[in-house]
Amino acid sequence: MKATQLIFLAATFSLWSCGADKTTEETQSEPLTSTEVPLDSTMNVKEVVGIARIEPSGKIISINAETAGFVKEVLFAENQAVKKGEVLVVLESAIETAQLRQTQSRIKTQQAAIDAAVANLESLRVKLANAQNTYNRNLKLQQGNAATQQSVDDSRFNVDDLQKQLAAQAANIEQQRARLEELRTDIGLSQTQLGKKSLRAPLSGIFLSCDVKPGNYINSEKVLGDFAKDGPYLAVGEVDELYALRVKNGNKAYIRAQGENKVLTRGTVVFTGSYLKQKSLFSDRADNLEDRRVREVHVRLDDNSKVLIGSRVECVIELDQQ
């Protein structure tokens, strides 16, 4: 009888223990609710990290040829710094040079013709003055019956003829001078056309590539190379929408390599996008349908020497404390 009671008590204890374990298990598997643990993902956040791409100020631009022609000489190379106005490429210019010399020769000829016409005009003025004196003298002599009417008429005719010649010569000189101005305009045009055969840097900066060689034929659509103008580099990155409103112009930031803690350089936020974008700047596929909303941010770097254009880095932006 005692043995039977012991077995019953043991079984009862075992069943009670199993029930207790099950209750504990069910209790632990229940998720925590927001009322039990308040969630605030922005609480005490001092920095936000985003992926950024290093770009030159004004982005990478393509330098095109200003005029067409065959390349005679290339005066720049990849990774070479150039100054604004520096000659980059010299094109064949034999025709333009010949046209310029021809126009210069015509100007000299035209100037000589003008000089001769002016000298002739001065000679006519002297002759006219003498003829006028002769006419005046004959007129007085006629009044004293010392000269005939014929001599007076002849002298008056000579004066009229010289006056007409003088007026015609003056008009001719004006035409010659107008022609000289046209030739000077032509020579200016020829010099401009010849000058365009020397392709110059429109900005100061550095060439990232050189896409022309001597002997190539180029036109205005031909790209000489990719170019980065002088100025501080930018880290063009994105900030998740959760922290988008906390990033402002003037926030300090620092740049580090992806997956590393070492600071490469520092900078300042100089641009924040006015809207949220659906896709990442760094999506490698155009058909990527991932639903990401981000705000574009530009950080102007203090030191260009520690980063490479086109590299992807981590941009850590220091947030203002609320």
PDB file of C-alpha atoms in Angstrom:
ATOM      1  CA  MET A   1       0.000   0.000   0.000  1.00  0.00           C
ATOM      2  CA  LYS A   2       2.793   2.430   0.869  1.00  0.00           C
ATOM      3  CA  ALA A   3       4.566   1.541  -2.340  1.00  0.00           C
ATOM      4  CA  THR A   4       1.425   2.399  -4.338  1.00  0.00           C
ATOM      5  CA  GLN A   5       1.157   5.833  -2.636  1.00  0.00           C
ATOM      6  CA  LEU A   6       4.780   6.642  -3.375  1.00  0.00           C
ATOM      7  CA  ILE A   7       4.359   5.842  -7.068  1.00  0.00           C
ATOM      8  CA  PHE A   8       1.237   8.083  -7.239  1.00  0.00           C
ATOM      9  CA  LEU A   9       3.012  11.021  -5.573  1.00  0.00           C
ATOM     10  CA  ALA A  10       6.007  10.718  -7.910  1.00  0.00           C
ATOM     11  CA  ALA A  11       3.747  10.716 -10.977  1.00  0.00           C
ATOM     12  CA  THR A  12       1.827  13.737  -9.691  1.00  0.00           C
ATOM     13  CA  PHE A  13       5.070  15.656  -9.041  1.00  0.00           C
ATOM     14  CA  SER A  14       6.322  14.812 -12.528  1.00  0.00           C
ATOM     15  CA  LEU A  15       3.136  16.059 -14.209  1.00  0.00           C
ATOM     16  CA  TRP A  16       3.242  19.311 -12.199  1.00  0.00           C
ATOM     17  CA  SER A  17       6.882  19.892 -13.176  1.00  0.00           C
ATOM     18  CA  CYS A  18       6.132  19.433 -16.913  1.00  0.00           C
ATOM     19  CA  GLY A  19       3.281  21.898 -16.682  1.00  0.00           C
ATOM     20  CA  ALA A  20       5.500  24.485 -15.026  1.00  0.00           C
ATOM     21  CA  ASP A  21       8.205  24.122 -17.709  1.00  0.00           C
ATOM     22  CA  LYS A  22       5.647  24.575 -20.463  1.00  0.00           C
ATOM     23  CA  THR A  23       4.294  27.725 -18.821  1.00  0.00           C
ATOM     24  CA  THR A  24       7.800  29.200 -18.544  1.00  0.00           C
ATOM     25  CA  GLU A  25       8.531  28.327 -22.174  1.00  0.00           C
ATOM     26  CA  GLU A  26       5.379  30.039 -23.400  1.00  0.00           C
ATOM     27  CA  THR A  27       6.086  33.107 -21.304  1.00  0.00           C
ATOM     28  CA  GLN A  28       9.632  33.522 -22.693  1.00  0.00           C
ATOM     29  CA  SER A  29       8.530  33.157 -26.330  1.00  0.00           C
ATOM     30  CA  GLU A  30       6.145  36.137 -26.157  1.00  0.00           C
ATOM     31  CA  PRO A  31       7.609  39.187 -28.014  1.00  0.00           C
ATOM     32  CA  LEU A  32       8.277  42.444 -26.187  1.00  0.00           C
ATOM     33  CA  THR A  33       5.793  45.160 -26.987  1.00  0.00           C
ATOM     34  CA  SER A  34       6.483  48.847 -27.492  1.00  0.00           C
ATOM     35  CA  THR A  35       4.692  49.556 -24.207  1.00  0.00           C
ATOM     36  CA  GLU A  36       7.129  47.345 -22.340  1.00  0.00           C
ATOM     37  CA  VAL A  37      10.359  48.750 -23.931  1.00  0.00           C
ATOM     38  CA  PRO A  38      10.058  52.177 -25.633  1.00  0.00           C
ATOM     39  CA  LEU A  39      12.005  52.253 -28.932  1.00  0.00           C
ATOM     40  CA  ASP A  40      13.745  55.396 -30.263  1.00  0.00           C
ATOM     41  CA  SER A  41      16.257  54.644 -32.949  1.00  0.00           C
ATOM     42  CA  THR A  42      17.559  58.239 -32.994  1.00  0.00           C
ATOM     43  CA  MET A  43      18.225  58.393 -29.295  1.00  0.00           C
ATOM     44  CA  ASN A  44      21.775  59.580 -28.487  1.00  0.00           C
ATOM     45  CA  VAL A  45      22.928  59.192 -32.113  1.00  0.00           C
ATOM     46  CA  LYS A  46      25.923  61.468 -32.557  1.00  0.00           C
ATOM     47  CA  GLU A  47      27.149  60.303 -35.963  1.00  0.00           C
ATOM     48  CA  VAL A  48      25.663  58.850 -39.107  1.00  0.00           C
ATOM     49  CA  VAL A  49      27.631  56.780 -41.605  1.00  0.00           C
ATOM     50  CA  GLY A  50      26.967  56.658 -45.323  1.00  0.00           C
ATOM     51  CA  ILE A  51      28.727  55.340 -48.388  1.00  0.00           C
ATOM     52  CA  ALA A  52      30.192  58.110 -50.559  1.00  0.00           C
ATOM     53  CA  ARG A  53      32.045  58.475 -53.828  1.00  0.00           C
ATOM     54  CA  ILE A  54      34.971  60.864 -54.223  1.00  0.00           C
ATOM     55  CA  GLU A  55      34.426  63.364 -57.030  1.00  0.00           C
ATOM     56  CA  PRO A  56      36.270  66.496 -58.127  1.00  0.00           C
ATOM     57  CA  SER A  57      34.670  69.883 -57.675  1.00  0.00           C
ATOM     58  CA  GLY A  58      32.205  70.242 -60.536  1.00  0.00           C
ATOM     59  CA  LYS A  59      32.383  66.516 -61.279  1.00  0.00           C
ATOM     60  CA  ILE A  60      34.507  64.902 -64.003  1.00  0.00           C
ATOM     61  CA  ILE A  61      34.027  66.770 -67.269  1.00  0.00           C
ATOM     62  CA  SER A  62      34.991  65.965 -70.850  1.00  0.00           C
ATOM     63  CA  ILE A  63      37.121  68.470 -72.773  1.00  0.00           C
ATOM     64  CA  ASN A  64      36.161  68.620 -76.445  1.00  0.00           C
ATOM     65  CA  ALA A  65      38.028  70.020 -79.427  1.00  0.00           C
ATOM     66  CA  GLU A  66      36.990  73.530 -80.439  1.00  0.00           C
ATOM     67  CA  THR A  67      37.710  72.999 -84.137  1.00  0.00           C
ATOM     68  CA  ALA A  68      38.362  70.171 -86.572  1.00  0.00           C
ATOM     69  CA  GLY A  69      41.668  69.065 -88.010  1.00  0.00           C
ATOM     70  CA  PHE A  70      44.513  66.584 -87.925  1.00  0.00           C
ATOM     71  CA  VAL A  71      46.485  66.398 -84.695  1.00  0.00           C
ATOM     72  CA  LYS A  72      50.060  67.606 -85.168  1.00  0.00           C
ATOM     73  CA  GLU A  73      51.233  67.584 -81.557  1.00  0.00           C
ATOM     74  CA  VAL A  74      49.819  66.568 -78.164  1.00  0.00           C
ATOM     75  CA  LEU A  75      51.195  68.624 -75.277  1.00  0.00           C
ATOM     76  CA  PHE A  76      49.425  67.006 -72.329  1.00  0.00           C
ATOM     77  CA  ALA A  77      49.336  63.534 -70.833  1.00  0.00           C
ATOM     78  CA  GLU A  78      47.264  61.520 -68.419  1.00  0.00           C
ATOM     79  CA  ASN A  79      47.513  62.712 -64.799  1.00  0.00           C
ATOM     80  CA  GLN A  80      49.066  66.017 -65.893  1.00  0.00           C
ATOM     81  CA  ALA A  81      48.096  69.289 -64.252  1.00  0.00           C
ATOM     82  CA  VAL A  82      47.422  72.193 -66.623  1.00  0.00           C
ATOM     83  CA  LYS A  83      46.661  75.890 -66.242  1.00  0.00           C
ATOM     84  CA  LYS A  84      43.826  77.779 -67.887  1.00  0.00           C
ATOM     85  CA  GLY A  85      44.863  78.888 -71.389  1.00  0.00           C
ATOM     86  CA  GLU A  86      47.716  76.393 -71.661  1.00  0.00           C
ATOM     87  CA  VAL A  87      48.053  74.773 -75.114  1.00  0.00           C
ATOM     88  CA  LEU A  88      46.941  71.132 -75.070  1.00  0.00           C
ATOM     89  CA  VAL A  89      46.871  70.068 -78.716  1.00  0.00           C
ATOM     90  CA  VAL A  90      48.302  71.631 -81.898  1.00  0.00           C
ATOM     91  CA  LEU A  91      46.437  70.879 -85.132  1.00  0.00           C
ATOM     92  CA  GLU A  92      47.789  71.063 -88.675  1.00  0.00           C
ATOM     93  CA  SER A  93      47.464  74.690 -89.766  1.00  0.00           C
ATOM     94  CA  ALA A  94      49.266  75.049 -93.120  1.00  0.00           C
ATOM     95  CA  ILE A  95      46.172  76.415 -94.907  1.00  0.00           C
ATOM     96  CA  GLU A  96      45.293  78.854 -92.131  1.00  0.00           C
ATOM     97  CA  THR A  97      48.904  80.064 -91.963  1.00  0.00           C
ATOM     98  CA  ALA A  98      48.979  80.649 -95.737  1.00  0.00           C
ATOM     99  CA  GLN A  99      45.682  82.546 -95.600  1.00  0.00           C
ATOM    100  CA  LEU A 100      47.012  84.739 -92.826  1.00  0.00           C
ATOM    101  CA  ARG A 101      50.201  85.545 -94.730  1.00  0.00           C
ATOM    102  CA  GLN A 102      48.205  86.322 -97.878  1.00  0.00           C
ATOM    103  CA  THR A 103      45.960  88.725 -95.982  1.00  0.00           C
ATOM    104  CA  GLN A 104      48.982  90.359 -94.360  1.00  0.00           C
ATOM    105  CA  SER A 105      50.511  90.867 -97.822  1.00  0.00           C
ATOM    106  CA  ARG A 106      47.272  92.416 -99.107  1.00  0.00           C
ATOM    107  CA  ILE A 107      47.260  94.819 -96.188  1.00  0.00           C
ATOM    108  CA  LYS A 108      50.760  95.990 -97.045  1.00  0.00           C
ATOM    109  CA  THR A 109      49.778  96.470-100.685  1.00  0.00           C
ATOM    110  CA  GLN A 110      46.627  98.319 -99.710  1.00  0.00           C
ATOM    111  CA  GLN A 111      48.502 100.591 -97.340  1.00  0.00           C
ATOM    112  CA  ALA A 112      51.006 101.423-100.084  1.00  0.00           C
ATOM    113  CA  ALA A 113      48.132 102.290-102.438  1.00  0.00           C
ATOM    114  CA  ILE A 114      46.628 104.579 -99.819  1.00  0.00           C
ATOM    115  CA  ASP A 115      49.955 106.295 -99.252  1.00  0.00           C
ATOM    116  CA  ALA A 116      50.304 106.912-103.002  1.00  0.00           C
ATOM    117  CA  ALA A 117      46.755 108.233-103.239  1.00  0.00           C
ATOM    118  CA  VAL A 118      47.373 110.604-100.324  1.00  0.00           C
ATOM    119  CA  ALA A 119      50.547 111.875-102.013  1.00  0.00           C
ATOM    120  CA  ASN A 120      48.598 112.446-105.239  1.00  0.00           C
ATOM    121  CA  LEU A 121      45.939 114.302-103.268  1.00  0.00           C
ATOM    122  CA  GLU A 122      48.550 116.660-101.842  1.00  0.00           C
ATOM    123  CA  SER A 123      49.929 117.262-105.345  1.00  0.00           C
ATOM    124  CA  LEU A 124      46.447 118.118-106.595  1.00  0.00           C
ATOM    125  CA  ARG A 125      45.991 120.569-103.730  1.00  0.00           C
ATOM    126  CA  VAL A 126      49.189 122.359-104.744  1.00  0.00           C
ATOM    127  CA  LYS A 127      48.114 122.463-108.385  1.00  0.00           C
ATOM    128  CA  LEU A 128      44.687 123.744-107.392  1.00  0.00           C
ATOM    129  CA  ALA A 129      46.244 126.520-105.311  1.00  0.00           C
ATOM    130  CA  ASN A 130      48.439 127.563-108.273  1.00  0.00           C
ATOM    131  CA  ALA A 131      45.504 127.405-110.657  1.00  0.00           C
ATOM    132  CA  GLN A 132      43.427 129.530-108.315  1.00  0.00           C
ATOM    133  CA  ASN A 133      46.205 132.140-108.183  1.00  0.00           C
ATOM    134  CA  THR A 134      46.457 132.144-111.973  1.00  0.00           C
ATOM    135  CA  TYR A 135      42.702 132.627-112.316  1.00  0.00           C
ATOM    136  CA  ASN A 136      42.673 135.466-109.807  1.00  0.00           C
ATOM    137  CA  ARG A 137      45.582 137.184-111.597  1.00  0.00           C
ATOM    138  CA  ASN A 138      43.979 136.833-115.030  1.00  0.00           C
ATOM    139  CA  LEU A 139      40.727 138.175-113.648  1.00  0.00           C
ATOM    140  CA  LYS A 140      42.485 141.319-112.380  1.00  0.00           C
ATOM    141  CA  LEU A 141      44.357 141.712-115.632  1.00  0.00           C
ATOM    142  CA  GLN A 142      41.127 141.510-117.553  1.00  0.00           C
ATOM    143  CA  GLN A 143      39.657 144.255-115.431  1.00  0.00           C
ATOM    144  CA  GLY A 144      42.631 146.428-116.496  1.00  0.00           C
ATOM    145  CA  ASN A 145      42.259 145.323-120.098  1.00  0.00           C
ATOM    146  CA  ALA A 146      45.603 143.520-119.837  1.00  0.00           C
ATOM    147  CA  ALA A 147      44.233 139.967-120.358  1.00  0.00           C
ATOM    148  CA  THR A 148      41.745 138.460-122.756  1.00  0.00           C
ATOM    149  CA  GLN A 149      38.479 136.776-121.815  1.00  0.00           C
ATOM    150  CA  GLN A 150      39.840 133.544-123.228  1.00  0.00           C
ATOM    151  CA  SER A 151      42.722 133.460-120.746  1.00  0.00           C
ATOM    152  CA  VAL A 152      40.298 134.082-117.906  1.00  0.00           C
ATOM    153  CA  ASP A 153      37.981 131.313-119.075  1.00  0.00           C
ATOM    154  CA  ASP A 154      40.886 128.861-119.492  1.00  0.00           C
ATOM    155  CA  SER A 155      42.211 129.551-116.016  1.00  0.00           C
ATOM    156  CA  ARG A 156      38.726 129.197-114.500  1.00  0.00           C
ATOM    157  CA  PHE A 157      38.228 125.872-116.315  1.00  0.00           C
ATOM    158  CA  ASN A 158      41.580 124.633-114.975  1.00  0.00           C
ATOM    159  CA  VAL A 159      40.492 125.494-111.418  1.00  0.00           C
ATOM    160  CA  ASP A 160      37.168 123.657-111.831  1.00  0.00           C
ATOM    161  CA  ASP A 161      38.899 120.598-113.277  1.00  0.00           C
ATOM    162  CA  LEU A 162      41.413 120.400-110.452  1.00  0.00           C
ATOM    163  CA  GLN A 163      38.672 120.781-107.851  1.00  0.00           C
ATOM    164  CA  LYS A 164      36.846 117.808-109.398  1.00  0.00           C
ATOM    165  CA  GLN A 165      40.060 115.765-109.459  1.00  0.00           C
ATOM    166  CA  LEU A 166      40.711 116.659-105.834  1.00  0.00           C
ATOM    167  CA  ALA A 167      37.210 115.563-104.748  1.00  0.00           C
ATOM    168  CA  ALA A 168      37.492 112.317-106.718  1.00  0.00           C
ATOM    169  CA  GLN A 169      40.885 111.570-105.222  1.00  0.00           C
ATOM    170  CA  ALA A 170      39.591 112.210-101.687  1.00  0.00           C
ATOM    171  CA  ALA A 171      36.674 109.826-102.310  1.00  0.00           C
ATOM    172  CA  ASN A 172      39.092 107.252-103.710  1.00  0.00           C
ATOM    173  CA  ILE A 173      41.214 107.486-100.577  1.00  0.00           C
ATOM    174  CA  GLU A 174      38.147 106.881 -98.388  1.00  0.00           C
ATOM    175  CA  GLN A 175      37.320 103.764-100.411  1.00  0.00           C
ATOM    176  CA  GLN A 176      40.913 102.564-100.126  1.00  0.00           C
ATOM    177  CA  ARG A 177      40.840 103.076 -96.384  1.00  0.00           C
ATOM    178  CA  ALA A 178      37.522 101.202 -96.104  1.00  0.00           C
ATOM    179  CA  ARG A 179      39.106  98.344 -98.033  1.00  0.00           C
ATOM    180  CA  LEU A 180      42.034  98.429 -95.620  1.00  0.00           C
ATOM    181  CA  GLU A 181      39.643  98.051 -92.674  1.00  0.00           C
ATOM    182  CA  GLU A 182      38.031  95.066 -94.394  1.00  0.00           C
ATOM    183  CA  LEU A 183      41.437  93.464 -94.797  1.00  0.00           C
ATOM    184  CA  ARG A 184      42.212  94.132 -91.146  1.00  0.00           C
ATOM    185  CA  THR A 185      38.954  92.389 -90.247  1.00  0.00           C
ATOM    186  CA  ASP A 186      39.973  89.517 -92.504  1.00  0.00           C
ATOM    187  CA  ILE A 187      43.347  89.282 -90.827  1.00  0.00           C
ATOM    188  CA  GLY A 188      41.653  89.220 -87.432  1.00  0.00           C
ATOM    189  CA  LEU A 189      39.473  86.362 -88.647  1.00  0.00           C
ATOM    190  CA  SER A 190      42.498  84.553 -90.075  1.00  0.00           C
ATOM    191  CA  GLN A 191      44.369  84.964 -86.788  1.00  0.00           C
ATOM    192  CA  THR A 192      41.344  83.628 -84.894  1.00  0.00           C
ATOM    193  CA  GLN A 193      41.088  80.604 -87.183  1.00  0.00           C
ATOM    194  CA  LEU A 194      44.803  79.984 -86.831  1.00  0.00           C
ATOM    195  CA  GLY A 195      44.556  80.387 -83.068  1.00  0.00           C
ATOM    196  CA  LYS A 196      41.833  77.738 -82.924  1.00  0.00           C
ATOM    197  CA  LYS A 197      44.329  75.259 -84.288  1.00  0.00           C
ATOM    198  CA  SER A 198      45.987  75.431 -80.879  1.00  0.00           C
ATOM    199  CA  LEU A 199      43.512  73.856 -78.469  1.00  0.00           C
ATOM    200  CA  ARG A 200      43.820  75.382 -75.002  1.00  0.00           C
ATOM    201  CA  ALA A 201      42.701  74.377 -71.524  1.00  0.00           C
ATOM    202  CA  PRO A 202      39.428  76.137 -70.627  1.00  0.00           C
ATOM    203  CA  LEU A 203      40.095  75.674 -66.896  1.00  0.00           C
ATOM    204  CA  SER A 204      42.929  74.902 -64.532  1.00  0.00           C
ATOM    205  CA  GLY A 205      42.950  71.309 -63.339  1.00  0.00           C
ATOM    206  CA  ILE A 206      44.247  67.839 -64.072  1.00  0.00           C
ATOM    207  CA  PHE A 207      43.642  65.488 -66.970  1.00  0.00           C
ATOM    208  CA  LEU A 208      42.514  62.061 -65.854  1.00  0.00           C
ATOM    209  CA  SER A 209      42.896  60.598 -69.349  1.00  0.00           C
ATOM    210  CA  CYS A 210      44.341  61.473 -72.765  1.00  0.00           C
ATOM    211  CA  ASP A 211      42.301  60.214 -75.716  1.00  0.00           C
ATOM    212  CA  VAL A 212      44.138  61.738 -78.708  1.00  0.00           C
ATOM    213  CA  LYS A 213      47.363  60.972 -80.536  1.00  0.00           C
ATOM    214  CA  PRO A 214      49.343  62.715 -83.301  1.00  0.00           C
ATOM    215  CA  GLY A 215      47.808  61.926 -86.677  1.00  0.00           C
ATOM    216  CA  ASN A 216      44.258  61.553 -85.381  1.00  0.00           C
ATOM    217  CA  TYR A 217      41.525  63.538 -87.090  1.00  0.00           C
ATOM    218  CA  ILE A 218      39.309  65.245 -84.568  1.00  0.00           C
ATOM    219  CA  ASN A 219      36.229  67.463 -84.655  1.00  0.00           C
ATOM    220  CA  SER A 220      34.084  69.280 -82.124  1.00  0.00           C
ATOM    221  CA  GLU A 221      32.528  65.989 -81.003  1.00  0.00           C
ATOM    222  CA  LYS A 222      35.879  64.400 -80.189  1.00  0.00           C
ATOM    223  CA  VAL A 223      36.764  64.223 -76.494  1.00  0.00           C
ATOM    224  CA  LEU A 224      40.374  65.070 -75.719  1.00  0.00           C
ATOM    225  CA  GLY A 225      40.153  63.493 -72.280  1.00  0.00           C
ATOM    226  CA  ASP A 226      38.423  63.434 -68.911  1.00  0.00           C
ATOM    227  CA  PHE A 227      39.240  66.445 -66.792  1.00  0.00           C
ATOM    228  CA  ALA A 228      38.962  67.416 -63.122  1.00  0.00           C
ATOM    229  CA  LYS A 229      39.142  71.135 -62.433  1.00  0.00           C
ATOM    230  CA  ASP A 230      41.113  72.551 -59.541  1.00  0.00           C
ATOM    231  CA  GLY A 231      39.436  72.745 -56.166  1.00  0.00           C
ATOM    232  CA  PRO A 232      38.569  70.670 -53.112  1.00  0.00           C
ATOM    233  CA  TYR A 233      37.234  67.185 -53.789  1.00  0.00           C
ATOM    234  CA  LEU A 234      33.718  66.260 -52.773  1.00  0.00           C
ATOM    235  CA  ALA A 235      32.493  63.127 -51.049  1.00  0.00           C
ATOM    236  CA  VAL A 236      29.098  62.597 -52.674  1.00  0.00           C
ATOM    237  CA  GLY A 237      27.124  60.288 -50.431  1.00  0.00           C
ATOM    238  CA  GLU A 238      23.741  59.353 -49.057  1.00  0.00           C
ATOM    239  CA  VAL A 239      22.104  59.409 -45.666  1.00  0.00           C
ATOM    240  CA  ASP A 240      19.227  57.145 -44.747  1.00  0.00           C
ATOM    241  CA  GLU A 241      15.871  58.890 -44.431  1.00  0.00           C
ATOM    242  CA  LEU A 242      15.799  58.095 -40.704  1.00  0.00           C
ATOM    243  CA  TYR A 243      18.531  60.696 -40.114  1.00  0.00           C
ATOM    244  CA  ALA A 244      17.975  62.872 -43.204  1.00  0.00           C
ATOM    245  CA  LEU A 245      16.581  65.882 -41.367  1.00  0.00           C
ATOM    246  CA  ARG A 246      19.433  65.925 -38.859  1.00  0.00           C
ATOM    247  CA  VAL A 247      22.095  66.452 -41.520  1.00  0.00           C
ATOM    248  CA  LYS A 248      22.643  70.123 -42.304  1.00  0.00           C
ATOM    249  CA  ASN A 249      25.078  72.283 -44.204  1.00  0.00           C
ATOM    250  CA  GLY A 250      28.024  73.070 -41.990  1.00  0.00           C
ATOM    251  CA  ASN A 251      28.071  69.715 -40.188  1.00  0.00           C
ATOM    252  CA  LYS A 252      31.582  68.368 -39.780  1.00  0.00           C
ATOM    253  CA  ALA A 253      32.469  64.988 -41.235  1.00  0.00           C
ATOM    254  CA  TYR A 254      35.397  62.666 -41.715  1.00  0.00           C
ATOM    255  CA  ILE A 255      36.274  60.112 -44.356  1.00  0.00           C
ATOM    256  CA  ARG A 256      37.594  56.619 -43.841  1.00  0.00           C
ATOM    257  CA  ALA A 257      38.141  53.588 -46.048  1.00  0.00           C
ATOM    258  CA  GLN A 258      35.308  51.076 -46.126  1.00  0.00           C
ATOM    259  CA  GLY A 259      35.593  48.650 -43.235  1.00  0.00           C
ATOM    260  CA  GLU A 260      38.394  50.599 -41.544  1.00  0.00           C
ATOM    261  CA  ASN A 261      38.537  53.060 -38.657  1.00  0.00           C
ATOM    262  CA  LYS A 262      41.520  55.141 -39.772  1.00  0.00           C
ATOM    263  CA  VAL A 263      40.514  58.692 -40.724  1.00  0.00           C
ATOM    264  CA  LEU A 264      41.763  59.637 -44.197  1.00  0.00           C
ATOM    265  CA  THR A 265      40.656  63.261 -44.221  1.00  0.00           C
ATOM    266  CA  ARG A 266      38.029  65.577 -42.824  1.00  0.00           C
ATOM    267  CA  GLY A 267      35.519  67.927 -44.356  1.00  0.00           C
ATOM    268  CA  THR A 268      32.315  69.940 -44.112  1.00  0.00           C
ATOM    269  CA  VAL A 269      28.824  69.305 -45.441  1.00  0.00           C
ATOM    270  CA  VAL A 270      28.186  71.869 -48.197  1.00  0.00           C
ATOM    271  CA  PHE A 271      25.089  70.421 -49.869  1.00  0.00           C
ATOM    272  CA  THR A 272      22.029  68.507 -48.738  1.00  0.00           C
ATOM    273  CA  GLY A 273      19.409  67.290 -51.180  1.00  0.00           C
ATOM    274  CA  SER A 274      15.978  68.885 -51.085  1.00  0.00           C
ATOM    275  CA  TYR A 275      14.150  65.562 -51.459  1.00  0.00           C
ATOM    276  CA  LEU A 276      14.504  61.865 -50.739  1.00  0.00           C
ATOM    277  CA  LYS A 277      15.563  59.599 -53.559  1.00  0.00           C
ATOM    278  CA  GLN A 278      14.150  56.144 -54.079  1.00  0.00           C
ATOM    279  CA  LYS A 279      17.355  54.524 -55.299  1.00  0.00           C
ATOM    280  CA  SER A 280      20.877  54.552 -54.081  1.00  0.00           C
ATOM    281  CA  LEU A 281      23.527  56.468 -56.001  1.00  0.00           C
ATOM    282  CA  PHE A 282      25.621  53.355 -55.685  1.00  0.00           C
ATOM    283  CA  SER A 283      23.188  50.831 -57.128  1.00  0.00           C
ATOM    284  CA  ASP A 284      25.076  48.846 -59.758  1.00  0.00           C
ATOM    285  CA  ARG A 285      21.913  47.858 -61.607  1.00  0.00           C
ATOM    286  CA  ALA A 286      19.464  50.202 -63.294  1.00  0.00           C
ATOM    287  CA  ASP A 287      16.607  47.773 -62.690  1.00  0.00           C
ATOM    288  CA  ASN A 288      17.268  47.533 -58.965  1.00  0.00           C
ATOM    289  CA  LEU A 289      13.822  47.861 -57.389  1.00  0.00           C
ATOM    290  CA  GLU A 290      14.995  47.973 -53.787  1.00  0.00           C
ATOM    291  CA  ASP A 291      12.844  50.432 -51.862  1.00  0.00           C
ATOM    292  CA  ARG A 292      15.477  52.722 -50.376  1.00  0.00           C
ATOM    293  CA  ARG A 293      14.879  56.360 -49.576  1.00  0.00           C
ATOM    294  CA  VAL A 294      17.989  58.436 -49.054  1.00  0.00           C
ATOM    295  CA  ARG A 295      19.088  62.053 -49.018  1.00  0.00           C
ATOM    296  CA  GLU A 296      22.052  63.083 -51.133  1.00  0.00           C
ATOM    297  CA  VAL A 297      24.828  64.860 -49.245  1.00  0.00           C
ATOM    298  CA  HIS A 298      28.049  66.528 -50.453  1.00  0.00           C
ATOM    299  CA  VAL A 299      31.024  66.905 -48.134  1.00  0.00           C
ATOM    300  CA  ARG A 300      33.840  69.250 -49.182  1.00  0.00           C
ATOM    301  CA  LEU A 301      37.174  67.703 -48.193  1.00  0.00           C
ATOM    302  CA  ASP A 302      40.025  69.536 -46.496  1.00  0.00           C
ATOM    303  CA  ASP A 303      42.799  67.455 -48.110  1.00  0.00           C
ATOM    304  CA  ASN A 304      42.659  65.933 -51.604  1.00  0.00           C
ATOM    305  CA  SER A 305      45.917  64.020 -51.295  1.00  0.00           C
ATOM    306  CA  LYS A 306      44.571  61.244 -49.065  1.00  0.00           C
ATOM    307  CA  VAL A 307      41.806  60.029 -51.425  1.00  0.00           C
ATOM    308  CA  LEU A 308      41.427  59.033 -55.061  1.00  0.00           C
ATOM    309  CA  ILE A 309      38.783  60.291 -57.454  1.00  0.00           C
ATOM    310  CA  GLY A 310      36.146  57.635 -58.010  1.00  0.00           C
ATOM    311  CA  SER A 311      36.880  55.655 -54.862  1.00  0.00           C
ATOM    312  CA  ARG A 312      34.093  54.551 -52.510  1.00  0.00           C
ATOM    313  CA  VAL A 313      34.563  55.484 -48.899  1.00  0.00           C
ATOM    314  CA  GLU A 314      32.656  55.734 -45.669  1.00  0.00           C
ATOM    315  CA  CYS A 315      31.543  59.243 -44.836  1.00  0.00           C
ATOM    316  CA  VAL A 316      30.889  59.792 -41.132  1.00  0.00           C
ATOM    317  CA  ILE A 317      28.845  62.932 -40.465  1.00  0.00           C
ATOM    318  CA  GLU A 318      28.776  64.426 -36.989  1.00  0.00           C
ATOM    319  CA  LEU A 319      25.204  65.351 -36.092  1.00  0.00           C
ATOM    320  CA  ASP A 320      24.067  68.329 -34.080  1.00  0.00           C
ATOM    321  CA  GLN A 321      22.770  67.215 -30.720  1.00  0.00           C
ATOM    322  CA  GLN A 322      19.076  67.786 -30.196  1.00  0.00           C
TER     323      GLN A 322
END
